[in-house]
Coordinates of C-alpha atoms and ligand atoms in Angstrom, one line a residue:
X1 CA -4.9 -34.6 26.0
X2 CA -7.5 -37.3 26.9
X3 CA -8.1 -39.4 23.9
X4 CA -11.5 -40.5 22.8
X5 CA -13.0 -43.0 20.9
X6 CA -13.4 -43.0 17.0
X7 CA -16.6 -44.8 15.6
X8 CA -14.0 -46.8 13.9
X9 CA -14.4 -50.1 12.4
X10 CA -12.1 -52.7 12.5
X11 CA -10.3 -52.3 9.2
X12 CA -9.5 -49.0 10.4
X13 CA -12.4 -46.7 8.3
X14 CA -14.6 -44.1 9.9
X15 CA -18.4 -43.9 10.1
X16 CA -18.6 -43.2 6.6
X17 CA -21.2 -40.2 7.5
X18 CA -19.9 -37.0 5.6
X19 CA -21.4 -35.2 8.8
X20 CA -18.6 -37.2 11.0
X21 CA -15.7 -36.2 9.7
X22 CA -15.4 -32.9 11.3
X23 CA -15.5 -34.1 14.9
X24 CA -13.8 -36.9 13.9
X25 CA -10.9 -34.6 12.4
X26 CA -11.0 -32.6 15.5
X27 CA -10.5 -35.9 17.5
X28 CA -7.0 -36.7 15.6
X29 CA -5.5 -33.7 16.2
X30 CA -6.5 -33.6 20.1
X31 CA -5.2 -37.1 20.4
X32 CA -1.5 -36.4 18.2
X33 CA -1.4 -33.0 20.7
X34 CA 1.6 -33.2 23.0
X35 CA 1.8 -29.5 25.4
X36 CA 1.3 -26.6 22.4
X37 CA 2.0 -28.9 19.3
X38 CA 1.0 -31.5 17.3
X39 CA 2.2 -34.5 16.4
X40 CA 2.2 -35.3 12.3
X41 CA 1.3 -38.8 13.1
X42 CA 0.8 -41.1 16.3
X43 CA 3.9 -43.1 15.9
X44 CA 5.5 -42.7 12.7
X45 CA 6.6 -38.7 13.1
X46 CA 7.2 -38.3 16.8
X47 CA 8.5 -34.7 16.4
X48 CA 6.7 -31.7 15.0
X49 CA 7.4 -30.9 11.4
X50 CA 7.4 -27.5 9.8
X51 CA 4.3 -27.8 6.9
X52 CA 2.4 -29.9 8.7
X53 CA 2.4 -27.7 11.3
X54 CA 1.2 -25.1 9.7
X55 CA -1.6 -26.4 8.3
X56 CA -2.6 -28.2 11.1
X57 CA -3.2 -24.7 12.4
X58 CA -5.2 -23.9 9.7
X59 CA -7.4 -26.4 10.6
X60 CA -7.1 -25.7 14.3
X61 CA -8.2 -22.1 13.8
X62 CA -11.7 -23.3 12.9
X63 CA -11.5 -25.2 16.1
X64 CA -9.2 -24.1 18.7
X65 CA -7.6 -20.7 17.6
X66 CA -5.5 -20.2 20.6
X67 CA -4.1 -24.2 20.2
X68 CA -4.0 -22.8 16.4
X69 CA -1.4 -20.2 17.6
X70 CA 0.4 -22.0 20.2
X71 CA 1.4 -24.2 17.6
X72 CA 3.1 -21.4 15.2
X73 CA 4.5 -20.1 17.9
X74 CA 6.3 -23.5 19.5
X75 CA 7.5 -24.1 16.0
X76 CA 8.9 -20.2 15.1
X77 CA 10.7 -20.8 18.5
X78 CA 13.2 -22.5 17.0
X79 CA 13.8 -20.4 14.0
X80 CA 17.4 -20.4 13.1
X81 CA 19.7 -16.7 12.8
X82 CA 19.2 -17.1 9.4
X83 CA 15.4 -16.8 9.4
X84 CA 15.5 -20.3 8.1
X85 CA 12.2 -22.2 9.6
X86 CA 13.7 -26.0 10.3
X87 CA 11.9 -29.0 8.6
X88 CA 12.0 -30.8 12.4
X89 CA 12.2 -29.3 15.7
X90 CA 12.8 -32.8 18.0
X91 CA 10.6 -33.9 20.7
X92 CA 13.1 -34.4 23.3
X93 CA 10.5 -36.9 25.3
X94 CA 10.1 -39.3 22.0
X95 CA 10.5 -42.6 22.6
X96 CA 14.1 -43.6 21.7
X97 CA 14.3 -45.7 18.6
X98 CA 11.5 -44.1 17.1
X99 CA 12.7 -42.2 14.1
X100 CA 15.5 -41.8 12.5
X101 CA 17.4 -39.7 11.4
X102 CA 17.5 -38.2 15.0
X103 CA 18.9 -35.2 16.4
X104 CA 22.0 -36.7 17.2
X105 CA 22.8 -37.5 13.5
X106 CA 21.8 -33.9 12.3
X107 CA 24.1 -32.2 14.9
X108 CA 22.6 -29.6 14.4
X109 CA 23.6 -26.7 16.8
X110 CA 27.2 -28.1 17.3
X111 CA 27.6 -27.7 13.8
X112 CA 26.2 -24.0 13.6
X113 CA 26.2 -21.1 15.3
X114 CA 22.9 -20.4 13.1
X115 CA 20.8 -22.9 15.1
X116 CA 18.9 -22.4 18.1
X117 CA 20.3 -23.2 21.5
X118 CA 17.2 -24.0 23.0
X119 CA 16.0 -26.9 20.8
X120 CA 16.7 -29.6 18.7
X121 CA 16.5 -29.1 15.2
X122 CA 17.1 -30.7 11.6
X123 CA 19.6 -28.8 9.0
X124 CA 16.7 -28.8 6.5
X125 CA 13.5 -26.7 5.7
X126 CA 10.3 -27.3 4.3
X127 CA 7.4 -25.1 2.4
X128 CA 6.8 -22.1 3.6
X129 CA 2.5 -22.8 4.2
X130 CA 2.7 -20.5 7.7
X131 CA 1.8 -17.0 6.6
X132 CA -1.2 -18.7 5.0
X133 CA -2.2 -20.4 8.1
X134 CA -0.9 -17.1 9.9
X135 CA -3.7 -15.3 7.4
X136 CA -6.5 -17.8 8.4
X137 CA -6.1 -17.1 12.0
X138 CA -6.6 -13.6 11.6
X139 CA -9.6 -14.4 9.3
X140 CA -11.5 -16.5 11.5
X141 CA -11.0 -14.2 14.7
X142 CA -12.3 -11.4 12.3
X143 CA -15.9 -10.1 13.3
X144 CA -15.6 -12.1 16.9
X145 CA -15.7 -10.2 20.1
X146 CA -13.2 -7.7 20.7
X147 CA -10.9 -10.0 22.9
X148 CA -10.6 -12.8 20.2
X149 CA -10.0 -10.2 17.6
X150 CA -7.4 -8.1 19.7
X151 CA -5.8 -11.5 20.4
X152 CA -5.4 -12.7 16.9
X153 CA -4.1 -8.9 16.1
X154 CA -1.3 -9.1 18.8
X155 CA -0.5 -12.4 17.0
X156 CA -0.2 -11.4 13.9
X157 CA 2.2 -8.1 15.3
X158 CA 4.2 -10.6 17.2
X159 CA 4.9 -13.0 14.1
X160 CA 4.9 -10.7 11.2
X161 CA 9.2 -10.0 11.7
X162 CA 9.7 -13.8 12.1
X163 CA 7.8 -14.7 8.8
X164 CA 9.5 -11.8 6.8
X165 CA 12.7 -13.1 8.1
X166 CA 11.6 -16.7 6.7
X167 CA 10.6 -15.5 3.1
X168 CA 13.9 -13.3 3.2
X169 CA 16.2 -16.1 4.0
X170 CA 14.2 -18.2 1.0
X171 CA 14.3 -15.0 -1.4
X172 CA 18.3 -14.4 -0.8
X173 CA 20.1 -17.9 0.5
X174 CA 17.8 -19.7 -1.7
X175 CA 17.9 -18.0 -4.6
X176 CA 21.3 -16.2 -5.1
X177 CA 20.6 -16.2 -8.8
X178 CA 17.3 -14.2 -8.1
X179 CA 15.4 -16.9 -10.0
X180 CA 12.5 -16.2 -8.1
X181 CA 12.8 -20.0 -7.4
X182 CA 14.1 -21.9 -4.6
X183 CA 16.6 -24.3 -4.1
X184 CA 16.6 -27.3 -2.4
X185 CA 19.3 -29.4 -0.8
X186 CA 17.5 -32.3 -0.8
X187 CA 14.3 -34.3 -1.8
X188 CA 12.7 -34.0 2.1
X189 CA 12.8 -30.0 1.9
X190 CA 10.4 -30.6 -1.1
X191 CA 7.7 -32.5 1.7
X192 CA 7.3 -35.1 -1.7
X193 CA 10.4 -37.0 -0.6
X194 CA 10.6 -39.7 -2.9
X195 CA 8.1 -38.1 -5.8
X196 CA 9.9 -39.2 -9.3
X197 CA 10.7 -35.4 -9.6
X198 CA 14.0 -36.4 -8.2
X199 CA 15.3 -39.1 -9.4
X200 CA 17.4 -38.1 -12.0
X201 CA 19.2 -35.3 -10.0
X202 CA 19.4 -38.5 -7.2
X203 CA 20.9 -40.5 -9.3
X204 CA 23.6 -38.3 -10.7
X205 CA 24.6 -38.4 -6.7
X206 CA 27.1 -40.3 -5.8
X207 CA 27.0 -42.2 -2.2
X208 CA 30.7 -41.9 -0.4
X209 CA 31.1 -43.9 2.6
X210 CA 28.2 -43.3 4.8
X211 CA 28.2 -44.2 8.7
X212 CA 25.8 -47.0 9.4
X213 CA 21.9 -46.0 10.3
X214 CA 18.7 -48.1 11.0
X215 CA 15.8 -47.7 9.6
X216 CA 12.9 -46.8 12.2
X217 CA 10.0 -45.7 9.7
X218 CA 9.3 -49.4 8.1
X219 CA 7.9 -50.2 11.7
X220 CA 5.4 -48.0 11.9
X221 CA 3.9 -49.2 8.6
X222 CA 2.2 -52.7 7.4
X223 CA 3.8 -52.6 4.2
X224 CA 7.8 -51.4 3.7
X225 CA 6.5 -50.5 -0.1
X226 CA 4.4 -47.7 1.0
X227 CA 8.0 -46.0 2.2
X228 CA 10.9 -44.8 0.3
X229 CA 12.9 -47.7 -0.3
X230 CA 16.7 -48.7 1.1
X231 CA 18.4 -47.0 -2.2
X232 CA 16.5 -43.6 -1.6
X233 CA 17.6 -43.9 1.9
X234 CA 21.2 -44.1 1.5
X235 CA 21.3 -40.8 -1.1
X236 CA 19.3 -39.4 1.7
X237 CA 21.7 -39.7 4.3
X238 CA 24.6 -39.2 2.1
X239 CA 23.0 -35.5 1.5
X240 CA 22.7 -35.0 5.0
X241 CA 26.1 -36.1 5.8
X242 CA 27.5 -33.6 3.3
X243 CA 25.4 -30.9 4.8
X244 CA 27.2 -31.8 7.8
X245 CA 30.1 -31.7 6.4
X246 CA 29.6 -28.1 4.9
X247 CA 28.5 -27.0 8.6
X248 CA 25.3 -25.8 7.2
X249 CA 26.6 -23.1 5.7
X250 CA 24.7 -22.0 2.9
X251 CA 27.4 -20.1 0.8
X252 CA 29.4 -23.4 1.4
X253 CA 26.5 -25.9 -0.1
X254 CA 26.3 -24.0 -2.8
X255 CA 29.4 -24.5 -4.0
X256 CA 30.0 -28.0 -3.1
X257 CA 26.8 -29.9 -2.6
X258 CA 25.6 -32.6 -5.5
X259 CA 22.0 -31.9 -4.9
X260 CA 20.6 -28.3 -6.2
X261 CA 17.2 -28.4 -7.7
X262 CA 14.8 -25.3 -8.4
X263 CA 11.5 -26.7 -7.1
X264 CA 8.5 -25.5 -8.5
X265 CA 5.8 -26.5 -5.6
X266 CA 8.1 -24.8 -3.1
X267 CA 8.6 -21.7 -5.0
X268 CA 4.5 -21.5 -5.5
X269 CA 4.1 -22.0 -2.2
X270 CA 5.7 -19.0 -1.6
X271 CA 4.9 -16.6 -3.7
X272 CA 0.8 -17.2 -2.1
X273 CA 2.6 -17.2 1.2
X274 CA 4.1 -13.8 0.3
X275 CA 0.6 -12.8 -0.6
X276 CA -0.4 -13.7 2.7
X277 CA 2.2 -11.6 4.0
X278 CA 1.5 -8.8 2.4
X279 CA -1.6 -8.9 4.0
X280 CA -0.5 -9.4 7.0
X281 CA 1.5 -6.4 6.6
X282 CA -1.6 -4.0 6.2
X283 CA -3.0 -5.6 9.4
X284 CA -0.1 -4.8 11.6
X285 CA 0.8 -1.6 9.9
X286 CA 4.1 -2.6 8.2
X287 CA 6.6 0.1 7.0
X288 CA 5.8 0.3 2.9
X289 CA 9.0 -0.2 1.7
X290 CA 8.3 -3.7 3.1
X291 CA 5.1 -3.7 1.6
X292 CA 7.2 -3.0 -1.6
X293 CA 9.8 -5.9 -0.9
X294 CA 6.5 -8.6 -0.4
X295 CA 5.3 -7.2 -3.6
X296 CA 8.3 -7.8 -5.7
X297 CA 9.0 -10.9 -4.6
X298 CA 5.3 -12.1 -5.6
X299 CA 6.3 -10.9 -8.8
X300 CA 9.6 -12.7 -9.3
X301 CA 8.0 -15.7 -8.2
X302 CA 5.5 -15.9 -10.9
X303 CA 7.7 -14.8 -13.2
X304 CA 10.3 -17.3 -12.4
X305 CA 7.2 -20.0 -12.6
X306 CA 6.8 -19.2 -15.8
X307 CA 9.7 -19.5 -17.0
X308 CA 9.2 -23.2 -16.0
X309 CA 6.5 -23.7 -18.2
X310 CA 6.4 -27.0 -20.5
X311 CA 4.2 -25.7 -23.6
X312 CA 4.2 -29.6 -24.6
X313 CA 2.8 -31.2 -21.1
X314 CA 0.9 -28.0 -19.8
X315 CA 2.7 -28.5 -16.6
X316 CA 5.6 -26.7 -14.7
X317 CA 8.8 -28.3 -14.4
X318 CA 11.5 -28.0 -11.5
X319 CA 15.2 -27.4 -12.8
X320 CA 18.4 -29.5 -11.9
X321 CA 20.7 -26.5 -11.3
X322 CA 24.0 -28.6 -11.5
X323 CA 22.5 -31.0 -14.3
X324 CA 21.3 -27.3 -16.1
X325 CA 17.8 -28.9 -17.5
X326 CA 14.2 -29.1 -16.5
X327 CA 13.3 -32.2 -14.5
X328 CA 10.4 -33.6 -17.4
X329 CA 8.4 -35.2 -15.0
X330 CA 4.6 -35.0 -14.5
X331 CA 3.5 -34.9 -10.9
X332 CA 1.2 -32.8 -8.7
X333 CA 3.7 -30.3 -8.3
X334 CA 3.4 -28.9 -12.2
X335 CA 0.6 -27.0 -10.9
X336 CA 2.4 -24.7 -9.4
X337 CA 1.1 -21.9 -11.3
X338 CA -2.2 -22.3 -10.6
X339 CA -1.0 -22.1 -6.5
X340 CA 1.1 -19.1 -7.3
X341 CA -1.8 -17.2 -8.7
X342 CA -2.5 -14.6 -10.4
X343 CA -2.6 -16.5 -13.9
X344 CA -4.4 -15.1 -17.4
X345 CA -7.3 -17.2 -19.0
X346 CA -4.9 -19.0 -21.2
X347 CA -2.8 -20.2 -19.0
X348 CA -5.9 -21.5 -16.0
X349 CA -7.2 -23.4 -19.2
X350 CA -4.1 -25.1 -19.5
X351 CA -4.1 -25.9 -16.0
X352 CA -7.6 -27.2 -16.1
X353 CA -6.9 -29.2 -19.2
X354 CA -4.0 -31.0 -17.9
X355 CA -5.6 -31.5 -14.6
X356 CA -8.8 -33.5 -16.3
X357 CA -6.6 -35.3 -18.2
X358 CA -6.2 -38.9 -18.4
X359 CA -2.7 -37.9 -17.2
X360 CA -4.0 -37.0 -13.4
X361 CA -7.4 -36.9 -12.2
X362 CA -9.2 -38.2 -15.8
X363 CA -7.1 -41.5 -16.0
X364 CA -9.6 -44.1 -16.1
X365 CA -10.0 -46.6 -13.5
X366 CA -9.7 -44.0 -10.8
X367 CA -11.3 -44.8 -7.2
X368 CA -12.1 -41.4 -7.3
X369 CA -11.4 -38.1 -9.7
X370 CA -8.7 -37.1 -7.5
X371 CA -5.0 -36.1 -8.9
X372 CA -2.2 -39.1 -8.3
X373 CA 0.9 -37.1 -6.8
X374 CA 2.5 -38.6 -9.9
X375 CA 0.8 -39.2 -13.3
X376 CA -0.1 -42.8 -13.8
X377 CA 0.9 -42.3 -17.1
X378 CA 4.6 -42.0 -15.9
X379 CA 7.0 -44.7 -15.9
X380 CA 8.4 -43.6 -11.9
X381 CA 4.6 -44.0 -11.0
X382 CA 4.0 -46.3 -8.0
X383 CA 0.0 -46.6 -7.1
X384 CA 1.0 -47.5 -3.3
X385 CA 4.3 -45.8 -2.8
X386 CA 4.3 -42.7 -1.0
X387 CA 4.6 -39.9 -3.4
X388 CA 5.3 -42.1 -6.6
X389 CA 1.5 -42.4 -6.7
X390 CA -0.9 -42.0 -4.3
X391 CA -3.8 -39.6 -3.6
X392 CA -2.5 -37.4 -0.7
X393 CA -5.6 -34.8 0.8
X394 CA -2.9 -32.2 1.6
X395 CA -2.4 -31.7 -1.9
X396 CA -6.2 -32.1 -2.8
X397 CA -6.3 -28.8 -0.4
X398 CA -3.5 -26.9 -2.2
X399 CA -5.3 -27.6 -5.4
X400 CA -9.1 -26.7 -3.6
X401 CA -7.5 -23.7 -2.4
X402 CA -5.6 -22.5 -5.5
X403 CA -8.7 -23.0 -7.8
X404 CA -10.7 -21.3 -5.2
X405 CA -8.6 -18.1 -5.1
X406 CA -8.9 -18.5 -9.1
X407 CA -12.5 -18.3 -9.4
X408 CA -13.3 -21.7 -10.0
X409 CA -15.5 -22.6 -7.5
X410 CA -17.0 -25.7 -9.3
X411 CA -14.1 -27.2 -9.9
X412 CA -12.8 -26.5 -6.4
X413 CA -16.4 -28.2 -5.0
X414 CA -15.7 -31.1 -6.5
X415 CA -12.2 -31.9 -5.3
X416 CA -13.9 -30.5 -1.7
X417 CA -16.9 -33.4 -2.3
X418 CA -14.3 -36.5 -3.2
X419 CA -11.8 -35.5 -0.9
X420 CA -14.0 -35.6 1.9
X421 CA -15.8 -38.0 0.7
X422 CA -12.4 -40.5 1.1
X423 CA -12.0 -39.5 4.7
X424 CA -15.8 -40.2 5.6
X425 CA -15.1 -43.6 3.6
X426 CA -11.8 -44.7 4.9
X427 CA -10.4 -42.2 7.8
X428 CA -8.0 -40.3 8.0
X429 CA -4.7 -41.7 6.5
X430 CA -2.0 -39.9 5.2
X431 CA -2.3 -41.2 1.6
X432 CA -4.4 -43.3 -0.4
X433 CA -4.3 -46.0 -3.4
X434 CA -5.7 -44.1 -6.3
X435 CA -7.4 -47.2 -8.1
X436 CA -9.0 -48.9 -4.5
X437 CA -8.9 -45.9 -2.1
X438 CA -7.2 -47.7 0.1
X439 CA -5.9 -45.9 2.9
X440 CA -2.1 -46.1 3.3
X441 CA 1.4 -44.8 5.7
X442 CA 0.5 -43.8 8.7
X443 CA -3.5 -44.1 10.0
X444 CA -4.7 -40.7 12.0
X445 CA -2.2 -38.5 10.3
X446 CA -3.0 -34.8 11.7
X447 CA -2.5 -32.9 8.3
X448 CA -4.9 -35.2 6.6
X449 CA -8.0 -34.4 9.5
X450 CA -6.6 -30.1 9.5
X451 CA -7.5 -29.7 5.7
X452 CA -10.7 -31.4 6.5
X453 CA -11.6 -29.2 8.4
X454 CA -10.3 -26.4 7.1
X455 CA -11.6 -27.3 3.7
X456 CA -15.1 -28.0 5.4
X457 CA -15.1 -24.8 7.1
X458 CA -13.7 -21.9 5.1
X459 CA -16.8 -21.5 2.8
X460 CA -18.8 -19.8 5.7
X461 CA -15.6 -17.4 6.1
X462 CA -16.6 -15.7 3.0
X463 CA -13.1 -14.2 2.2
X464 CA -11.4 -17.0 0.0
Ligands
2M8_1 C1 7.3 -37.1 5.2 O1 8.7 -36.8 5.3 C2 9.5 -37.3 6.4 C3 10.9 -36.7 6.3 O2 10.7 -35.3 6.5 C4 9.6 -38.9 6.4 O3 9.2 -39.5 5.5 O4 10.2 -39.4 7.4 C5 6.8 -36.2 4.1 O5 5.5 -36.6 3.7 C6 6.7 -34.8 4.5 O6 6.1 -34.0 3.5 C7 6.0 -34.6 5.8 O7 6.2 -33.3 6.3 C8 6.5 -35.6 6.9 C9 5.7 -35.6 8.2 O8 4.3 -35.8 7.9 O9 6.6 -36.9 6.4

């Protein structure tokens, strides 16, 4: 793809005109295109990663539904046997030394006869966001001309098998205990990688002797403090190396790995991605009993949420399966029951309550009232680093959305109005200081420009 200018200034920010940022949204994701994907990021992610691809194509199917659909499909290509979706599928023309850890270190395929053959992938996954973005295609082909529409259907027939396989995998390997929550093996499969959430199950982890690694990601940004630090690093590559060791095999890492956490956001996640599904499933005329399946697992996801629920902080909490405790930390990710759905009045008002709070998006002193990924009230919060702190828009859009599907469409406009109102201000980055609105990580980060649009387009759709 050609790139093209940005009316950018010098410090990096856009225009500032609210009735910019939708070209200018559409212009990051043509330029971080490479053949039918996209890149997260220009430099810093090289590779295409699972949730960010799927929402970037929900914000390409305002745009460019066919680009929208190529980039499922790229990703979905290197499903594993299991159904498992894998966090990373590697660009094999990246430019060496860019990122690490690379697919050399995750071995993937020599490791398992569950990974694709055809492609490179990590050993991990990431939320399960594609059924919804699967949903939106249909949605906004809906009502076009008959080619678009039979298109989009054919789509949806093709994929529906490959994302029933994906939940299944999460429902079963991921939850033996039929929790109706999912486990993760490690802090990236949550996409908040170094969020406080995990620090105490981190630290009850024990690094053995880990083969020497180099760091690629503090290049890409001005300041190593916006990154994980050296200490996060070295748990993280320990997990992997266990994984390794365990050959990927999930009955194996059950029993033997040191990291097993219930996480709340994920589990959320999907249960809207199973009602997604299940929508999906009327559209390509599904068998019912799988219409049945889709349907309980909605409903042991919610219930599993619930049982989650701190009465004192009005939030969710993950759970350290080995550690057998809730993790009592108040980040973005104890709203998971409003992104789940399908709450009573008591329980939204809760939500709302917390969410207002001087704990997230009431704390004074704010830039904007936009929830912190981590309370500033917390002791693990960090205003500039990564997800210790920082305003991140592809959580402002899980929040819009959820309070959206929950009837609360003021509340929903005004996280819409700030968080666009950031990008017109200060671009597209991939997170921001909450007290300055400074944009921070990576500049022209593709998942940051795809809920823009997506959040500037869906109210003409008229179905969320
Ligand atoms: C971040 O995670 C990667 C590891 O997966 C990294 O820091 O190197 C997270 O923000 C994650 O949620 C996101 O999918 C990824 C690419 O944008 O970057």
């Amino acid at each position: 793809m050609k790139g093209e200018e940005l009316p950018h200034s010098s410090s990096g920010r856009t225009s500032g005109h609210l009735g910019d940022v939708n070209p200018l949204a559409a212009g990051v994701l043509r330029r971080n295109s490479i053949k039918s994907w996209t890149k997260p990021a220009p430099s810093l992610y090289p590779h295409q990663w699972s949730w960010d691809s799927a929402f970037i194509a929900l914000g390409l199917a305002h745009v460019d539904n066919h680009r929208a659909t190529s980039e499922l499909e790229t990703l979905f290509a290197s499903q594993w046997a299991t159904g498992k979706v894998p966090h990373i599928v590697f660009n094999p023309e990246a430019p060496p030394k860019s990122y690490f850890p690379d697919a050399e270190r995750w071995s993937s395929s020599a490791l398992s006869a569950d990974a694709p053959d055809q492609s490179r992938t990590s050993g991990l996954c990431q939320p399960p966001v594609h059924a919804v973005a699967v949903r939106r295609i249909w949605e906004t082909a809906r009502g076009k001309e008959e080619r678009r529409v039979d298109r989009a259907r054919a789509f949806l027939k093709d994929n529906y098998l490959r994302l029933f396989a994906w939940h299944r995998y999460l429902l079963t390997a991921r939850d033996p205990e039929e929790s109706g929550l999912v486990t993760i093996y490690h802090p990236w499969e949550s996409g908040t990688d170094n969020s406080p959430r995990w620090d105490a199950a981190l630290a009850a982890v024990e690094v053995g002797d880990l083969p020497p690694y180099t760091r690629y990601d503090l290049q890409h940004v001005t300041d190593p403090s916006h990154r994980p630090t050296d200490e996060e690093y070295d748990r993280y590559l320990w997990l992997l190396e266990l994984l390794k060791r365990a050959r990927y095999d999930e009955a194996d890492i059950y029993e033997s790995h040191p990291f097993l956490v219930k996480d709340v956001l994920f589990s959320a996640i999907l249960v809207a991605a199973n009602e997604a599904l299940l929508e999906i499933s009327r559209v390509v005329d599904a068998p019912e009993e799988d219409r049945e399946t889709i349907g309980a697992w909605i409903a042991r996801g919610r219930e599993g949420l619930e049982g989650q629920w701190d009465p004192g902080l009005k939030l969710c909490l993950d759970y350290d399966v080995l550690g057998d405790s809730p993790l009592r930390v108040r980040t973005v990710a104890g709203f998971a029951p409003l992104i789940a759905g399908g709450l009573d009045a008591g329980r939204l008002e809760d939500l709302l309550e917390t969410l207002d709070s001087p704990a997230f998006a009431g704390h004074e002193g704010l830039h904007r009232p936009l929830p912190p990924s981590t309370s500033p009230e917390e002791p693990g919060f960090h205003p500039r680093s990564y997800w210790r702190g920082p305003v991140w828009p592809v959580a402002n859009w899980l929040l819009w959305w959820s309070l959206t599907r929950a009837r609360e469409p003021h509340r929903a406009a005004q996280i819409r109005r700030e968080t666009i109102g950031q990008l017109a201000e200060c671009g597209f980055a991939e997170y921001f200081e909450p007290f300055t609105g400074e944009p921070l990580g990576s500049t022209e980060q593709s998942w940051t420009a795809a809920v823009a649009l997506d959040m500037l387009a869906v109210e003409t759709l008229g179905s969320d």
